[in-house]
Structure formats: C-alpha cells, structure tokens
Short mmCIF file of C-alpha atoms (C1' of nucleotides) in Angstrom, two decimals:
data_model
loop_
_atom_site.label_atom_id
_atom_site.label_comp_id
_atom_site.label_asym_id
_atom_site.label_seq_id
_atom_site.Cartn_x
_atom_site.Cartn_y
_atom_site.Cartn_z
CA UNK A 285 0.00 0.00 0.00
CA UNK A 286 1.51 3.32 -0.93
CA UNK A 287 1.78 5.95 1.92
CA UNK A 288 -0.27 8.43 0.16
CA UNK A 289 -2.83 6.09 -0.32
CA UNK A 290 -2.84 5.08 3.67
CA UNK A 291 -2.62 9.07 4.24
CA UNK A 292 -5.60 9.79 2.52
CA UNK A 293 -7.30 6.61 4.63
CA UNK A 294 -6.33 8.44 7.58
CA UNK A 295 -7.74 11.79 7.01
CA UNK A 296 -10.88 9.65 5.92
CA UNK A 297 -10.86 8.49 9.29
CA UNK A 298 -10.80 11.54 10.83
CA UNK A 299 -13.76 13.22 8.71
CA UNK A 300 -15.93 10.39 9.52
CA UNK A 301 -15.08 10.45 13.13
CA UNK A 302 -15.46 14.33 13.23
CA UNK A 303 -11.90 14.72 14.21
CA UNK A 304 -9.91 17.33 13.25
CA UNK A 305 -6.49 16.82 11.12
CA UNK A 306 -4.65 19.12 13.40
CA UNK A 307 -0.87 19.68 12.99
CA UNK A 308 0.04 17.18 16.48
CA UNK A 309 -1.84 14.43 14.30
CA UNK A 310 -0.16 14.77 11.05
CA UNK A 311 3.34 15.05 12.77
CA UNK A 312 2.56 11.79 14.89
CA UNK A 313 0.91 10.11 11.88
CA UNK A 314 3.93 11.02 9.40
CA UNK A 315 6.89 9.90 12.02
CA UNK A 316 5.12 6.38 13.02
CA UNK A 317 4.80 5.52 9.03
CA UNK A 318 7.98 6.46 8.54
CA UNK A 319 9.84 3.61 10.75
CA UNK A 320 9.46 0.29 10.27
CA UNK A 321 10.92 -0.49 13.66
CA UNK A 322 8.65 -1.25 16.89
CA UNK A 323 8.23 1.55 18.89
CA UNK A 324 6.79 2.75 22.63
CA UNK A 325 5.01 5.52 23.84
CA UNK A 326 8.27 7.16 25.20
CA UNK A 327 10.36 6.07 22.32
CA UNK A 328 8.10 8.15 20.31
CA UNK A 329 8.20 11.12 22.36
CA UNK A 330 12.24 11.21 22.38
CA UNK A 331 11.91 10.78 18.15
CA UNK A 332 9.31 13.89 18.29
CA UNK A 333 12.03 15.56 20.76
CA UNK A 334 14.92 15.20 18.69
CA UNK A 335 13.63 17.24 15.64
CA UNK A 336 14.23 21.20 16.09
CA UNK A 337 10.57 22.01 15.24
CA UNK A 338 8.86 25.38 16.03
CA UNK A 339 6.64 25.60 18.63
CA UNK A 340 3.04 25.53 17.23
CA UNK A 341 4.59 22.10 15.84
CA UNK A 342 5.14 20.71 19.49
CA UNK A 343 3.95 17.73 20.50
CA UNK A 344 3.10 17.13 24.09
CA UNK A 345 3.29 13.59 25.70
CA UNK A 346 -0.70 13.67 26.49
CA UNK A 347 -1.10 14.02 22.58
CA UNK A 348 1.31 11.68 21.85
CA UNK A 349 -0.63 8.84 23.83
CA UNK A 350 -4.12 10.15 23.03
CA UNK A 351 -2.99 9.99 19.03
CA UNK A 352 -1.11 6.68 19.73
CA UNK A 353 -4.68 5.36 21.05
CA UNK A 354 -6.49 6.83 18.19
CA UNK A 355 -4.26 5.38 15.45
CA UNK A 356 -4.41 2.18 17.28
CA UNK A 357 -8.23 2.22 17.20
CA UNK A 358 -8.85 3.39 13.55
CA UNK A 359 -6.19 0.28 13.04
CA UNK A 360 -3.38 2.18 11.67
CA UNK A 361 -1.42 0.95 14.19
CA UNK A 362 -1.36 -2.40 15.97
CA UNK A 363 -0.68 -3.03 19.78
CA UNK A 364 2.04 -5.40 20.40
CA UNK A 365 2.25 -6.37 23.95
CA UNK A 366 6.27 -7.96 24.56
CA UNK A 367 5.56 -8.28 27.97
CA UNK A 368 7.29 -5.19 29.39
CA UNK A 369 4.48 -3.35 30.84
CA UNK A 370 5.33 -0.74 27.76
CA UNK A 371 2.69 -1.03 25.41
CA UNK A 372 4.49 -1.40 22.17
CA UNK A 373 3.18 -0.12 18.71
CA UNK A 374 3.71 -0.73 15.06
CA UNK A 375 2.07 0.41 11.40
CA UNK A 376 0.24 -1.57 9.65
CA UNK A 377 1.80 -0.70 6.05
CA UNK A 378 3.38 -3.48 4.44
CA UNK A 379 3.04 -5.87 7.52
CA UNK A 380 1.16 -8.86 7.00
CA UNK A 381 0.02 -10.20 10.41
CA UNK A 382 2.99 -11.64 11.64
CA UNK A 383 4.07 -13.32 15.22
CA UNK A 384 7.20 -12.22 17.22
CA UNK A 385 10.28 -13.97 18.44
CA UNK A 386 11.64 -12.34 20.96
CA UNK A 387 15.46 -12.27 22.75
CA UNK A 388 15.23 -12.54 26.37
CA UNK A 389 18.64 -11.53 26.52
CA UNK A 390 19.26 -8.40 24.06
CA UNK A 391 15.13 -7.98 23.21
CA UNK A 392 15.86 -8.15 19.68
CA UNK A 393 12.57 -8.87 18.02
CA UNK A 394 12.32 -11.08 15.02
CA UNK A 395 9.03 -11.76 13.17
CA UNK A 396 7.83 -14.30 11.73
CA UNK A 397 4.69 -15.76 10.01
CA UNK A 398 3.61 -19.97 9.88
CA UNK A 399 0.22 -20.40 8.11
CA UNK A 400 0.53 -23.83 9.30
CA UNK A 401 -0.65 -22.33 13.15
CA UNK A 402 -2.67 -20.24 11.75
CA UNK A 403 -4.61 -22.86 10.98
CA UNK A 404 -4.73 -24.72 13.99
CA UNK A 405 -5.26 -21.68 15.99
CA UNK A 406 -8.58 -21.43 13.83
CA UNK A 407 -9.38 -25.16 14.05
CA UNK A 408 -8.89 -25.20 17.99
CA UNK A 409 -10.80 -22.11 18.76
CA UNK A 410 -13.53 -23.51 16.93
CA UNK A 411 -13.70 -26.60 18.63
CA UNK A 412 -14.30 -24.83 22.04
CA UNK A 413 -16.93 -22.58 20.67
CA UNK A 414 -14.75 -19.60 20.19
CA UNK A 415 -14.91 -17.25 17.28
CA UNK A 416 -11.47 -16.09 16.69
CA UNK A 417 -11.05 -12.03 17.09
CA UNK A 418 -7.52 -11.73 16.54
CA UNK A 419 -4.27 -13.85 18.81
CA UNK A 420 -0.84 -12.86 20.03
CA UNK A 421 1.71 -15.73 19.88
CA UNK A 422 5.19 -14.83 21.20
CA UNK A 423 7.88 -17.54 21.26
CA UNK A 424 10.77 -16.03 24.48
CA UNK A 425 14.15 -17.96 24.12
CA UNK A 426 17.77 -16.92 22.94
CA UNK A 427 18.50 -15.98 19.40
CA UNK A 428 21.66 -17.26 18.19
CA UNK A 429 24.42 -14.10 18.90
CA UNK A 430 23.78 -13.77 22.48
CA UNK A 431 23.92 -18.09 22.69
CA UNK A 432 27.48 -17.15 21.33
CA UNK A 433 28.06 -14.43 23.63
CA UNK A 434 27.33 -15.93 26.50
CA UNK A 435 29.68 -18.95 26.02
CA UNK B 168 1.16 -34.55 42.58
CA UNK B 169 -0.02 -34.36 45.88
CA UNK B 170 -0.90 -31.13 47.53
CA UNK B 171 1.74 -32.60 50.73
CA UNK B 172 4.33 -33.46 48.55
CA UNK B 173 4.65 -29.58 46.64
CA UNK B 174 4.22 -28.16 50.16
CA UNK B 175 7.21 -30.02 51.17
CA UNK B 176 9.11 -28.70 48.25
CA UNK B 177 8.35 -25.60 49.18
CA UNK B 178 9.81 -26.28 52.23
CA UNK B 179 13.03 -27.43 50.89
CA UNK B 180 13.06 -24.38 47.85
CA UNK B 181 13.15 -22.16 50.87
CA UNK B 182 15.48 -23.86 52.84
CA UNK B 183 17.97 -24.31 50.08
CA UNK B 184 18.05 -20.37 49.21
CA UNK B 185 18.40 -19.51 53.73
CA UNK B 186 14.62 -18.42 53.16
CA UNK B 187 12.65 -18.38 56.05
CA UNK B 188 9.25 -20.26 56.13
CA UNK B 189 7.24 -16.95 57.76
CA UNK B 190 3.41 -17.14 58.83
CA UNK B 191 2.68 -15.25 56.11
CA UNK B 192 4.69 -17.27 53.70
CA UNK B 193 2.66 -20.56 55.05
CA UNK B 194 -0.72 -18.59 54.40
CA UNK B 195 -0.01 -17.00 50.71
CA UNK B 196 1.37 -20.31 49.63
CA UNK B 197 -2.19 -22.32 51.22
CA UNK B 198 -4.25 -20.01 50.00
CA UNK B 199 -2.54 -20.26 45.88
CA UNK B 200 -3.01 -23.68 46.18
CA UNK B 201 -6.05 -23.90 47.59
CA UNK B 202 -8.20 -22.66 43.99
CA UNK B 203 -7.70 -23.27 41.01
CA UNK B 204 -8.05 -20.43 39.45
CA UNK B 205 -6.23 -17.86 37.92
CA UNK B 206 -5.76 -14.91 40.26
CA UNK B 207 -4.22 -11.22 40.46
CA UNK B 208 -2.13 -9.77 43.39
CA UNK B 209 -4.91 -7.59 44.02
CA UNK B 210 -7.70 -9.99 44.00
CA UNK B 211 -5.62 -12.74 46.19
CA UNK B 212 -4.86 -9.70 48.82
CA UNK B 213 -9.16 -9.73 49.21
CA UNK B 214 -8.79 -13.38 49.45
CA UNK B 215 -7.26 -12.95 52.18
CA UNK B 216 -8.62 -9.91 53.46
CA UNK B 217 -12.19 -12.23 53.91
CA UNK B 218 -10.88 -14.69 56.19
CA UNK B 219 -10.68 -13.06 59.92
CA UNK B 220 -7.33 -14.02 60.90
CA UNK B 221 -5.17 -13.17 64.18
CA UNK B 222 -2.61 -10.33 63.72
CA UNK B 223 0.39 -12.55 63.34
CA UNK B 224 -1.44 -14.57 60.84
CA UNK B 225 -1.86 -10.85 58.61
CA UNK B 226 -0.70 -10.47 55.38
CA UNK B 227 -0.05 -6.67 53.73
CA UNK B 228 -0.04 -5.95 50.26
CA UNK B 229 3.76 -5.68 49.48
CA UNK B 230 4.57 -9.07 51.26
CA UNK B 231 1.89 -10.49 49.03
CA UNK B 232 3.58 -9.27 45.67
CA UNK B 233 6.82 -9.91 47.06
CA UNK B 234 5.68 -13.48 48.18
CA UNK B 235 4.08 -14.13 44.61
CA UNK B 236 7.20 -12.98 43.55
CA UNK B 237 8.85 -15.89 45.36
CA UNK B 238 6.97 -18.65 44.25
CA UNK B 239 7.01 -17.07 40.08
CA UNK B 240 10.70 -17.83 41.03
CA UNK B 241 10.52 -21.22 42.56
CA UNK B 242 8.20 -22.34 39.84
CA UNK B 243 5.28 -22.67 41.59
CA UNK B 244 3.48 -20.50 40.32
CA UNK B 245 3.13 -19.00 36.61
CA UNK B 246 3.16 -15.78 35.50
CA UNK B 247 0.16 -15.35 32.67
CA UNK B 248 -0.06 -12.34 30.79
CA UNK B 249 -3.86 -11.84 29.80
CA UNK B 250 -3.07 -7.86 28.19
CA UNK B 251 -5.14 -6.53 30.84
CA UNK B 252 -2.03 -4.74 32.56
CA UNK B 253 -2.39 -6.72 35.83
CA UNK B 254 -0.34 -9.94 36.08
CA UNK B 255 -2.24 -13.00 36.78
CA UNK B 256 -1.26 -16.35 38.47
CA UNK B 257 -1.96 -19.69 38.57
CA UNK B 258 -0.38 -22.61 40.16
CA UNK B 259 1.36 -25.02 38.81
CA UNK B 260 0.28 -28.78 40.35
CA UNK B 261 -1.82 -30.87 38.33
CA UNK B 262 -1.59 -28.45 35.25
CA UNK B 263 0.91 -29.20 32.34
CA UNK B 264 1.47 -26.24 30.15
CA UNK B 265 -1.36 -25.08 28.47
CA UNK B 266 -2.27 -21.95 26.53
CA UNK B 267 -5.20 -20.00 26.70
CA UNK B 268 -8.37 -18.59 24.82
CA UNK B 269 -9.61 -15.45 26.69
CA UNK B 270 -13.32 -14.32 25.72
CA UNK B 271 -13.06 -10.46 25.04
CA UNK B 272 -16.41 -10.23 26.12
CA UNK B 273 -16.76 -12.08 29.30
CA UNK B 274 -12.96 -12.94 30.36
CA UNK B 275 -13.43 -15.83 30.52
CA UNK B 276 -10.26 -18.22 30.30
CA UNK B 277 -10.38 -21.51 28.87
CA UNK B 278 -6.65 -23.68 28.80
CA UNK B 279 -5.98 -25.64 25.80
CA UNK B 280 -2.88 -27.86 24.51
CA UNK B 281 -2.14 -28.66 20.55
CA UNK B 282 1.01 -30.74 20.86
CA UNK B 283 1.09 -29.82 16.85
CA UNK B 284 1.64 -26.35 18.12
CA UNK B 285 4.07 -27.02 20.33
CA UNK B 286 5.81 -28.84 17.96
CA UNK B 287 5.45 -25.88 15.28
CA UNK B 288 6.95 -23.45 17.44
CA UNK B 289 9.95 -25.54 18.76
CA UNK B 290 10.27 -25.95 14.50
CA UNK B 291 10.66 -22.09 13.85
CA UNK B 292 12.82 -21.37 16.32
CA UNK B 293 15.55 -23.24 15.55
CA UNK B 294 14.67 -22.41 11.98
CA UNK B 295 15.67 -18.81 13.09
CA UNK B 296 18.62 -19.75 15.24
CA UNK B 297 16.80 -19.42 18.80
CA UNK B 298 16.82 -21.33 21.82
CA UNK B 299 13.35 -21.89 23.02
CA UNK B 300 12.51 -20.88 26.92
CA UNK B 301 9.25 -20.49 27.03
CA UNK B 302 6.21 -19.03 24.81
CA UNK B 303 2.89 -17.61 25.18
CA UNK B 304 -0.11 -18.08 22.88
CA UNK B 305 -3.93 -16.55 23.01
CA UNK B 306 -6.03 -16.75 21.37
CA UNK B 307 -8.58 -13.88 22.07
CA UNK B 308 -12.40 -14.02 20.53
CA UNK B 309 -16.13 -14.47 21.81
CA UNK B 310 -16.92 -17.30 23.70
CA UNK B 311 -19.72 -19.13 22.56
CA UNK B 312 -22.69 -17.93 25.07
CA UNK B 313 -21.29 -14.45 24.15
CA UNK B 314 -21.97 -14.78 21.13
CA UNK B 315 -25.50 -16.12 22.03
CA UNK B 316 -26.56 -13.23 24.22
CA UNK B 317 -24.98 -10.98 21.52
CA UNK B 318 -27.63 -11.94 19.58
"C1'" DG C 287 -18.13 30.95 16.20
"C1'" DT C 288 -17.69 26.94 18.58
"C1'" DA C 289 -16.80 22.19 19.20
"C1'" DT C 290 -12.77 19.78 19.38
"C1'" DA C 291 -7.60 19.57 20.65
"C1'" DT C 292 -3.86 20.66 23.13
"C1'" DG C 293 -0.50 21.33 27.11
"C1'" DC C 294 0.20 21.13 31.68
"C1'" DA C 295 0.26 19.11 35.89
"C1'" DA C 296 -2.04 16.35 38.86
"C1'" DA C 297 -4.27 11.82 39.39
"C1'" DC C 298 -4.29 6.90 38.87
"C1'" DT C 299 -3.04 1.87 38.68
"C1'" DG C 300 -0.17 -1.80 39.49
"C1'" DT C 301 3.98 -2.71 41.54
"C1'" DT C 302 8.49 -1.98 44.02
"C1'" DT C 303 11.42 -0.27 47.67
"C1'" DG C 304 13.76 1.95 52.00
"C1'" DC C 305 13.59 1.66 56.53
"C1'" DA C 306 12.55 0.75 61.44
"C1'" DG C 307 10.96 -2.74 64.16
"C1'" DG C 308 9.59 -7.88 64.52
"C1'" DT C 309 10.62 -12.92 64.32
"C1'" DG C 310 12.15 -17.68 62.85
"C1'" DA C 311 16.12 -20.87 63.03
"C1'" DT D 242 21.67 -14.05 68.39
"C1'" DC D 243 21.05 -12.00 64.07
"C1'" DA D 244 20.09 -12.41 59.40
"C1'" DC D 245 16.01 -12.42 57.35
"C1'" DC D 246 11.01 -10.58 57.15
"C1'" DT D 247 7.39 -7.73 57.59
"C1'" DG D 248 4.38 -3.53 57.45
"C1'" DC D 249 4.10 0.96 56.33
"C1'" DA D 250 4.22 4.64 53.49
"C1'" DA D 251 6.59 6.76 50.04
"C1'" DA D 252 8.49 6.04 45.37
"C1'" DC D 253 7.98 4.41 40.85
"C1'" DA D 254 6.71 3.69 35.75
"C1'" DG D 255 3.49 3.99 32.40
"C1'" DT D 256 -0.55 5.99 31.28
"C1'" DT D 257 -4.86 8.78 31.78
"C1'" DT D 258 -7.50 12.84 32.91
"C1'" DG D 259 -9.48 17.70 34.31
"C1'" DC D 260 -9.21 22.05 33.09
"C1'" DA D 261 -8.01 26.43 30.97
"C1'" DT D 262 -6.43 27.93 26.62
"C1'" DA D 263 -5.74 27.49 21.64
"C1'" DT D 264 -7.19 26.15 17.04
"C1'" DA D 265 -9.40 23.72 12.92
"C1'" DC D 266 -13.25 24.00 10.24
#
DNA sequence: GTATATGCAAACTGTTTGCAGGTGA
DNA sequence: TCACCTGCAAACAGTTTGCATATAC
C-alpha cells in the first residue's frame, strides 16, 4: 500500500469520526509511518524531541498517547504487547500479520509468520466454541548471537 | 502430585536459598493452592482480606507481591499475561502447560494444549537460530454464550 | 463561532522499595 | 543471636484525565 494512499485513509478516518487533522496528528501520523521499527510511547516522544521544530509544531506527551490510542483504534497501528508493561506499537503498512520472536537476553525482536498455526489456531478455537477475534503468539528464548556471547 | 508433597518442596526451595518459612509465607502459599483459578495480586490480597485471621497470621499488600514474587521464582506459580495490565497467576500442580483462549467479552479463560503447536513453534525457532525458553499463545475471541446473548 | 484539541500538571493503577521494628532458626 | 522478614508509606513507571487555553473547520 503506498503511503499516500494510507494518508488519505487516515484523514478519511478523521472526517468520519469528526476529528480534526490538526498539525500534532499529522506530525505523529507522518513519524510512526515512517519507521518500520517497533516503537513505545516514550520512544516516540524522544523521536518527536529530537527534531528542532517550532513551537506551534510541538507535540506534548498527552497528545502523543491520546494519538497513539487513536491510530491504534482506527487500526493504523497495531498493539504489540512484549511483555514489558510498555505497550508497544507498530504500522500496519506493508506488515502482513505476523508473530514475534523475541530475545530474552538483548530484546531483539524477530518476526515471523507460519500459516501452518494459523490454521490450527482457527481449528482449535472452533472446537471450544470460540470465534477467533484476533491472537498474540510470542515464542521467548535466545537468538543465536547472544547463545554465542554468553559462552 | 499431591498437595503434601509440593508443600514439602516448598519447604526445601526455601530452605535451600536460607529463606525463612514466615506465617505469612505458610498462608499466601495455602491459599494459591487452595483454587484453582487464575488470580491477580490484588484480588488474592481480598482473598485474604475475607478470612478473619489473628494479627500474626496478617498479610499486607507488598509481602503479598513480594511473596508471589517468590513462588514465580521457585516455579510454583506461573506468571500469565492476559493484556489486561495486571499480572495474573496460577499454580502449577496438576496443570501441564497449556495456553489459553480469553473471551473479550466475558474474560473468561479456557486452557488448551495442541502438541502440533508445540511442535510448530519448537520448528521455527531453531529455523531462526533461537533457543526456546518459554512461549505464550492466546487466542482472544467471543466465547460461545457471548456470542448467544450478543444476539 | 464553537466544538474539538492541546499542554500542563495532577491523578491513577499496578507494583516496588527503604527503613525501622519484629521474628524464625 | 542475628540475618532475614514484615508492614508501612513513600516512590515508581506507564498511562490517563481535568481544566483552561488554543485552534481547525
């Protein structure tokens, strides 16, 4: 999906919701499209910090989690939940619904994508009655450099 | 496994790491054992609240986290993540690792185990170089009488 | 013009911690 | 005895919220 295309989805969004595209939104929206990296709350906030903007472009961290929410409901964004008690976010551009690997040594986060649990996730949830909404699978263990390290 | 025979391991977890086995200790670990259900910190703490003990016998809040703490550790009990931002427990006799569906609508938890799963998982991470530890799957949805009232 | 957004700081939730006094081995 | 524990209240991290002011439409 091109970015313009998921831009123009946004603003959609907003009319529909009668929200207004104000500039706080469009900086938020622009900088979390244009990683493809995980990100948190405060992460955010220090990427917003770093750039020398003038001040009616300021974004506050309030408006930083109140947009984070709103992306996240309008389902530009997804909530990924590592375990951290930081909420984790990433876009939805591009990314297929994947699950995460994840380093419990250096937190390095590798995705990854098996339509063959897919499957049995649906077939099992069936069976007790369940109709599937959406799942979170996350495999913890120790990816191969820090196995190295560590010897 | 008999409820005598994990009590006495308790016994000997604390007594290998020069833990002391405290009142309170005794009480938090009888009372986790005594459901079976998964529980918070906050809703074991009105557990315990209920029962009109003697002073000594009193348990505060921070010696219950810190005690829950203590048996995560010794593997008595299990951490489970449900995304609601609290952690839940649950104890470990008599239950083999399961994961869970959680009804978005209710909460309620049912445990399930695909061995196929399993299997899966231990497949794709040594396909990406990764040394399993643990995992944690759910699958989240509306439970069947959910979907019937919903109706 | 006016409903909606923002920034600020204060509130909140779940959890952890420092410390003075209590207690099990 | 004395290291380990506990209770208390204060600290903490991440996040949310009330309110006065600012701004998009």
């Amino acid at each position: 999906m091109k970015h313009e295309t998921i831009r123009r989805s946004f603003e959609d969004f907003l009319k529909t919701k009668g929200l207004r595209l104000t500039r706080q939104r469009s900086r938020i929206f622009e900088k979390a499209f244009a990683t493809h990296d995980h990100f948190t709350a405060e992460t955010f906030l220090g990427w917003l910090g770093e750039e020398d903007v003038p001040k009616p472009e300021r974004v506050s961290r309030a408006t930083v989690y109140r947009t984070l929410g709103l992306l996240t409901d309008g389902g530009f964004l997804e909530l990924l939940d590592v375990g951290s008690g930081e909420a984790h976010y990433e876009h939805v551009i591009g990314h297929k619904h994947h699950d995460h690997l994840i380093c419990s040594s250096c937190s390095r986060i590798v995705e990854f994508m098996d339509q063959r649990i897919e499957d049995l996730q649906e077939e099992i949830a069936r069976s007790h009655g369940f109709e599937l909404t959406h799942h979170d699978l996350r495999l913890m263990g120790i990816c191969k450099s820090c196995r190295r390290k560590a010897k």
